[in-house]
DNA sequence: CGCCGAGTTGAACTGAATCAAGAAACGTGG
DNA sequence: CCACGTTTCTTGATTCAGTTCAACTCGGCG
């Protein structure tokens, strides 16, 4: 599969990327998906992890009221999957779709276990991803517990300045847990403040 | 250390609890802590994982406004730690304290790695804990994004019926992301509904 | 050109927060 | 075992951040 971003990403996170890893990665193919395409649906058992080479994916749920809740955006160099569904082999409650035309690596559900078997560094790297994920979710819970819409938005643009530019505003609102109208007003307020 | 709950807990989650595991666990001692005692403070590097044999611990943060935010309760048979701090060796943003007089096993930060080295089943079990943790945090984010105070409370009592009885109400409120006054009113409303 | 999704703005509304005060439960020391 | 102080919970009145509903603008795309 040539020089993928995944290889470079791993190389920058694992001391020495050995042949064992290359061997596995070379079996993966790049999949091209169109904007809007859905890769995972509620009810499906998620059997892949996606690594975004190019483009932007989104992980979200739809609640009983029909409202979409964005749980994660995944731009270049991000892994995205429904970990619960993959690990526990259960139907997913979530959706994954493409927000832009994208190129993604489709990794088999057991790819990390297979590589981990042969390579301790990769195993460590995998644990690191899991811990990062937890850290990230926990921080978000804290923000939802005690920060205002404005504070949450400021935190978001600080953390993901690039995503703001690529994603429709109503999806950012959904991620932040506010209505699109509210986010629009928050932005207006901030613009006024900055002028002063 | 005799028949601890940890052994029983592991035995019910791992196909065969082998000698390797016993050998490690036997080096751990039970620590008795009094209600109110603080096991981890913001700024400390968390170097242990606690397993609750008896009693109840709580994992929380204190934000700039001085407000406590409860991230987790840990009754009997729960592990509790600041995973970020342990894994990344960073100062913690959180606190852990005892809500009741408790007996806890104090596990060294690298205990799971050490056991995992010798026992594949334990390694799998550890991954399972991490995935459960992620699942749990994600569900909570969803509730914070789209459920009312009442819905969140109902979900909580369904999931942790026992904890409701052991924890001051204002801490439940903190976990749910509402004020104690609001939770009191939610409960009142529910009581009225149930009478009808 | 015309339409449609995305964003903005306004006005009315509402769930929850805040502020304040009192009642109930708890535990600690005498 | 009682008394007193502290913490917990409740209730009321008021305020406020954010929602809802509706109308309008703008930019892009078929």
XYZ file of C-alpha atoms (C1' of nucleotides) in Angstrom:
452
model
C 0.000 0.000 0.000
C 3.015 2.286 -0.182
C 3.754 5.155 2.165
C 0.511 5.658 3.997
C -0.048 8.218 6.715
C -0.685 5.339 9.061
C 2.914 4.181 8.706
C 4.198 7.652 9.416
C 1.815 8.042 12.322
C 2.964 4.794 13.868
C 6.594 5.629 13.256
C 6.194 8.855 15.197
C 4.613 7.023 18.143
C 6.463 3.754 18.348
C 10.226 3.607 18.919
C 10.999 1.315 16.035
C 8.409 0.264 13.527
C 9.519 -3.188 12.676
C 8.868 -5.498 9.815
C 6.187 -7.334 11.746
C 4.067 -4.267 11.596
C 4.728 -3.500 7.964
C 3.798 -7.012 7.039
C 0.385 -6.620 8.549
C -0.257 -3.166 7.281
C 0.577 -4.053 3.746
C -2.476 -6.231 3.517
C -4.760 -3.281 4.024
C -6.184 -1.337 1.173
C -7.224 2.239 0.886
C -10.939 2.719 0.504
C -12.317 5.829 -1.094
C -15.605 7.054 0.296
C -17.788 9.890 -0.909
C -19.061 12.683 1.260
C -22.157 11.469 3.056
C -21.381 7.769 2.736
C -22.235 5.751 5.831
C -19.664 3.239 7.064
C -21.442 2.064 10.197
C -25.112 2.030 11.086
C -26.927 1.585 14.368
C -27.659 -2.116 14.713
C -24.624 -3.260 12.738
C -21.848 -5.060 14.496
C -18.811 -2.916 13.891
C -16.053 -5.125 12.551
C -13.474 -2.587 11.466
C -11.339 0.220 12.668
C -10.910 3.064 10.236
C -7.799 5.113 9.901
C -8.306 8.365 8.052
C -5.633 8.971 5.438
C -7.439 11.910 3.928
C -10.766 13.553 4.583
C -12.995 13.627 7.624
C -15.266 11.118 9.308
C -17.817 11.532 12.045
C -19.039 9.231 14.799
C -22.539 9.963 16.091
C -25.747 8.564 17.477
C -29.402 9.311 16.879
C -31.603 9.377 19.974
C -35.294 8.516 20.324
C -36.216 12.124 19.684
C -34.444 11.821 16.349
C -31.670 14.168 17.355
C -28.131 13.520 16.171
C -25.401 13.618 18.792
C -21.872 13.933 17.544
C -19.425 11.992 19.678
C -16.311 12.415 17.622
C -14.809 13.908 14.515
C -11.931 12.091 12.846
C -9.741 14.065 10.455
C -6.465 12.856 8.945
C -4.357 10.589 11.154
C -7.204 9.608 13.396
C -8.509 6.163 14.136
C -12.215 5.825 14.406
C -14.405 2.889 15.313
C -17.078 1.804 17.750
C -14.873 0.212 20.351
C -17.765 -1.258 22.329
C -19.191 -2.959 19.309
C -15.828 -4.256 18.114
C -14.587 -5.446 21.467
C -17.782 -6.924 22.846
C -19.108 -8.054 19.492
C -22.387 -6.268 20.021
C -24.683 -4.316 17.717
C -23.630 -0.710 17.589
C -25.674 2.216 18.843
C -23.772 4.553 16.604
C -23.174 5.701 13.076
C -20.010 6.593 11.224
C -20.163 8.624 8.066
C -17.938 10.728 5.837
C -18.214 14.497 6.029
C -15.895 14.926 3.074
C -14.740 12.716 0.236
C -12.192 10.621 2.114
C -9.556 7.960 1.826
C -9.497 5.512 4.678
C -7.666 2.401 5.699
C -10.007 -0.365 6.709
C -8.442 -2.396 9.494
C -9.840 -5.735 10.575
C -11.278 -5.828 14.073
C -8.482 -8.007 15.379
C -5.657 -6.151 13.653
C -4.309 -4.624 16.826
C -4.337 -7.909 18.694
C -2.515 -9.617 15.863
C 0.190 -7.016 15.693
C 0.407 -6.778 19.462
C 1.163 -10.476 19.607
C 4.324 -9.927 17.651
C 5.324 -6.514 18.802
C 5.355 -5.239 22.367
C 5.791 -1.640 21.323
C 2.653 -1.759 19.314
C 0.832 -3.244 22.244
C 1.969 -0.333 24.340
C 0.888 2.060 21.637
C -2.540 0.514 21.599
C -2.855 0.971 25.345
C -1.828 4.548 24.876
C -4.632 5.114 22.394
C -7.123 3.674 24.846
C -5.869 5.860 27.663
C -5.950 8.931 25.477
C -9.482 8.109 24.561
C -10.469 7.858 28.199
C -8.713 11.088 29.076
C -10.494 12.821 26.293
C -13.942 11.549 27.208
C -13.407 12.457 30.826
C -12.409 15.987 29.975
C -15.494 16.334 27.872
C -17.711 15.133 30.695
C -16.170 17.732 32.958
C -16.910 20.450 30.450
C -20.492 19.287 30.076
C -20.862 19.230 33.856
C -19.628 22.712 34.597
C -18.874 24.879 31.585
C -21.179 27.247 29.739
C -21.817 26.989 26.008
C -19.268 29.734 25.420
C -16.588 28.054 27.503
C -17.134 24.760 25.747
C -16.916 26.416 22.359
C -13.691 28.216 23.241
C -12.216 24.973 24.458
C -13.217 23.268 21.245
C -11.729 25.831 18.870
C -8.546 25.777 20.875
C -8.311 22.002 20.629
C -9.545 21.538 17.070
C -8.961 24.814 15.233
C -8.883 22.999 11.896
C -12.148 21.157 12.381
C -14.102 24.350 12.901
C -13.312 25.290 9.330
C -14.327 21.996 7.811
C -17.507 21.037 9.592
C -20.987 22.558 9.353
C -21.661 24.668 12.400
C -24.718 22.703 13.474
C -22.543 19.631 13.936
C -20.176 21.536 16.169
C -23.246 22.628 18.111
C -24.278 19.010 18.411
C -20.834 18.033 19.671
C -20.980 20.806 22.253
C -24.481 19.916 23.362
C -26.219 23.129 22.321
C -28.638 24.060 19.565
C -27.339 25.575 16.317
C -29.120 28.805 17.187
C -27.359 29.030 20.515
C -23.970 28.420 18.979
C -24.661 31.113 16.415
C -25.384 33.546 19.249
C -22.323 32.508 21.190
C -20.194 33.217 18.149
C -21.841 36.579 17.690
C -21.120 37.518 21.291
C -17.492 36.480 20.921
C -17.137 38.515 17.740
C -18.428 41.590 19.538
C -16.078 41.024 22.467
C -13.107 40.647 20.149
C -13.859 43.864 18.334
C -13.550 45.809 21.574
C -3.647 -11.846 51.890
C -6.244 -14.584 52.086
C -9.521 -14.667 50.171
C -9.982 -11.156 48.990
C -12.865 -9.961 46.881
C -10.354 -9.138 44.207
C -9.519 -12.818 43.788
C -13.160 -13.709 43.501
C -13.767 -10.851 41.113
C -10.943 -11.947 38.861
C -12.015 -15.554 39.028
C -15.455 -14.606 37.758
C -13.966 -12.686 34.849
C -10.984 -14.701 33.785
C -11.288 -18.308 32.593
C -8.637 -19.719 34.875
C -6.987 -17.674 37.551
C -3.551 -19.166 37.608
C -0.782 -19.172 40.057
C 0.978 -16.332 38.308
C -1.811 -14.068 39.329
C -2.033 -15.274 42.879
C 1.654 -14.770 43.301
C 1.348 -11.132 42.443
C -1.790 -10.470 44.380
C -0.401 -11.950 47.521
C 2.057 -9.137 47.825
C -0.715 -6.623 48.201
C -2.012 -5.556 51.543
C -5.381 -4.323 52.614
C -5.405 -0.705 53.651
C -8.089 0.604 55.961
C -9.185 4.140 55.330
C -11.550 6.305 57.323
C -14.494 8.119 55.895
C -13.274 11.376 54.412
C -9.684 10.312 53.959
C -8.108 11.526 50.740
C -6.090 9.022 48.697
C -5.239 11.214 45.741
C -5.001 14.961 45.445
C -4.887 17.266 42.439
C -1.227 17.782 41.603
C -0.107 14.374 42.843
C 1.105 11.819 40.388
C -1.205 8.893 40.881
C 0.904 5.815 41.385
C -1.676 3.257 42.461
C -4.837 1.580 41.441
C -7.289 0.934 44.237
C -9.573 -2.024 44.434
C -12.427 -1.603 46.873
C -12.869 -4.640 49.108
C -15.350 -2.909 51.343
C -16.734 0.596 51.524
C -17.039 3.296 48.927
C -14.620 5.638 47.192
C -15.200 8.636 45.004
C -13.259 10.135 42.116
C -13.824 13.839 41.526
C -12.350 17.134 40.427
C -12.618 20.663 41.723
C -12.948 23.353 39.046
C -11.773 26.984 39.129
C -15.120 28.066 40.524
C -14.479 25.738 43.467
C -17.227 23.330 42.451
C -16.756 19.604 42.935
C -17.556 17.376 39.972
C -18.021 13.713 40.684
C -16.696 11.547 37.883
C -17.099 8.158 39.459
C -18.235 6.262 42.518
C -16.470 3.038 43.404
C -18.253 0.610 45.726
C -17.161 -2.944 46.488
C -15.496 -4.805 43.632
C -14.595 -1.692 41.703
C -11.210 -0.531 40.598
C -10.531 3.144 40.854
C -7.570 5.225 39.806
C -6.629 8.188 37.691
C -5.703 6.334 34.543
C -4.297 9.399 32.821
C -1.992 10.173 35.672
C -0.868 6.581 36.098
C -0.351 5.840 32.448
C 1.202 9.103 31.338
C 2.978 9.768 34.600
C 1.463 13.194 34.898
C 0.145 15.212 37.827
C -3.489 14.410 38.398
C -6.347 16.861 38.003
C -8.474 14.767 40.284
C -9.113 13.663 43.825
C -10.004 10.309 45.276
C -11.491 10.064 48.742
C -13.422 7.661 50.930
C -17.128 8.233 51.417
C -17.318 5.470 54.021
C -14.818 3.692 56.207
C -13.311 1.366 53.648
C -10.916 -1.471 53.047
C -8.964 -1.219 49.852
C -6.257 -3.070 48.036
C -3.470 -0.794 46.947
C -2.062 -1.999 43.651
C 1.181 -0.686 42.235
C 0.848 1.320 39.040
C 2.497 -1.370 36.961
C 0.672 -4.292 38.513
C -1.467 -4.973 35.485
C 1.476 -4.861 33.102
C 3.416 -7.231 35.275
C 0.632 -9.747 35.457
C -0.217 -9.317 31.799
C 3.333 -10.275 30.908
C 2.787 -13.665 32.415
C -0.860 -14.214 31.724
C -2.685 -13.566 28.478
C -6.101 -13.925 30.042
C -5.351 -11.192 32.475
C -4.194 -9.003 29.658
C -7.482 -9.562 27.928
C -9.306 -8.787 31.139
C -7.433 -5.529 31.451
C -8.440 -4.551 27.921
C -11.989 -5.393 28.840
C -11.868 -3.011 31.779
C -10.590 -0.252 29.532
C -13.303 -0.850 26.970
C -15.956 -0.918 29.631
C -14.666 2.338 30.940
C -14.891 3.922 27.502
C -18.373 2.576 26.927
C -19.481 3.969 30.219
C -18.014 7.425 29.648
C -19.533 7.591 26.202
C -22.972 6.719 27.474
C -22.663 9.414 30.062
C -21.720 12.002 27.460
C -24.775 11.060 25.462
C -26.979 11.544 28.492
C -25.417 14.911 29.219
C -25.938 15.933 25.613
C -29.586 15.097 25.301
C -31.326 13.995 28.487
C -33.131 16.122 31.061
C -32.210 16.104 34.736
C -35.057 13.698 35.382
C -34.026 11.300 32.655
C -30.451 11.283 33.872
C -31.563 10.609 37.417
C -33.801 7.733 36.357
C -30.961 6.238 34.367
C -28.676 6.556 37.362
C -30.964 4.867 39.871
C -31.546 2.081 37.423
C -27.817 1.525 36.969
C -26.666 2.092 40.547
C -29.650 1.442 42.825
C -27.363 0.679 45.724
C -25.292 3.824 45.444
C -28.310 6.076 45.812
C -28.749 4.754 49.317
C -25.153 5.260 50.385
C -24.190 8.611 48.942
C -25.300 12.112 49.965
C -27.757 13.439 47.472
C -25.712 16.469 46.565
C -22.983 14.186 45.254
C -25.449 12.385 43.037
C -26.508 15.815 41.820
C -22.888 16.611 41.070
C -22.493 13.366 39.147
C -25.606 14.157 37.139
C -24.557 17.710 36.451
C -27.371 19.472 38.289
C -27.597 21.447 41.527
C -28.689 19.736 44.740
C -31.803 21.896 44.765
C -32.769 20.753 41.292
C -32.260 17.116 42.146
C -34.434 17.549 45.211
C -37.205 18.944 43.022
C -36.797 16.182 40.455
C -37.242 13.623 43.204
C -40.301 15.416 44.495
C -41.865 15.399 41.046
C -41.166 11.688 40.647
C -42.694 10.930 44.038
C -45.866 12.755 43.033
C -46.029 10.917 39.708
C -45.598 7.569 41.419
C -48.395 8.229 43.869
C -50.880 8.648 41.030
C -32.653 30.927 -12.467
C -34.545 28.886 -8.634
C -34.177 26.060 -4.859
C -32.341 24.196 -0.655
C -29.400 23.611 3.229
C -26.897 26.459 6.453
C -26.668 30.243 9.292
C -28.672 34.343 11.606
C -31.859 36.999 14.223
C -35.882 37.989 17.093
C -39.460 37.006 20.605
C -41.476 34.109 23.769
C -40.784 30.368 26.766
C -38.760 27.018 30.046
C -35.733 23.969 32.704
C -32.519 24.612 35.788
C -29.562 27.860 38.584
C -29.254 31.007 42.171
C -30.254 33.043 46.492
C -32.273 32.621 50.838
C -34.350 30.455 54.694
C -35.947 26.773 57.368
C -36.483 21.680 58.718
C -34.616 17.229 59.353
C -30.915 13.981 60.186
C -26.498 12.975 61.997
C -22.538 12.412 64.952
C -19.564 13.857 68.475
C -18.293 15.147 72.943
C -19.713 15.798 77.419
C -27.981 9.306 76.322
C -28.842 13.862 75.646
C -27.507 18.470 73.666
C -25.535 21.130 70.256
C -23.471 22.117 65.999
C -22.927 20.728 61.413
C -24.252 18.834 57.305
C -28.042 17.465 54.322
C -32.274 18.169 52.287
C -36.318 20.831 51.167
C -39.074 24.676 49.669
C -40.026 29.240 47.765
C -39.083 33.334 44.872
C -36.470 35.154 41.337
C -33.260 35.132 37.530
C -30.964 33.450 33.559
C -28.821 30.552 29.980
C -30.303 28.144 26.504
C -34.432 26.256 23.791
C -38.073 26.647 20.679
C -40.492 28.425 16.934
C -40.634 31.294 13.135
C -39.035 34.316 9.689
C -35.409 35.965 6.883
C -30.662 36.043 4.423
C -27.053 34.161 2.058
C -24.244 31.202 -0.906
C -23.812 27.329 -3.667
C -25.193 23.958 -6.870
C -28.171 21.489 -10.214
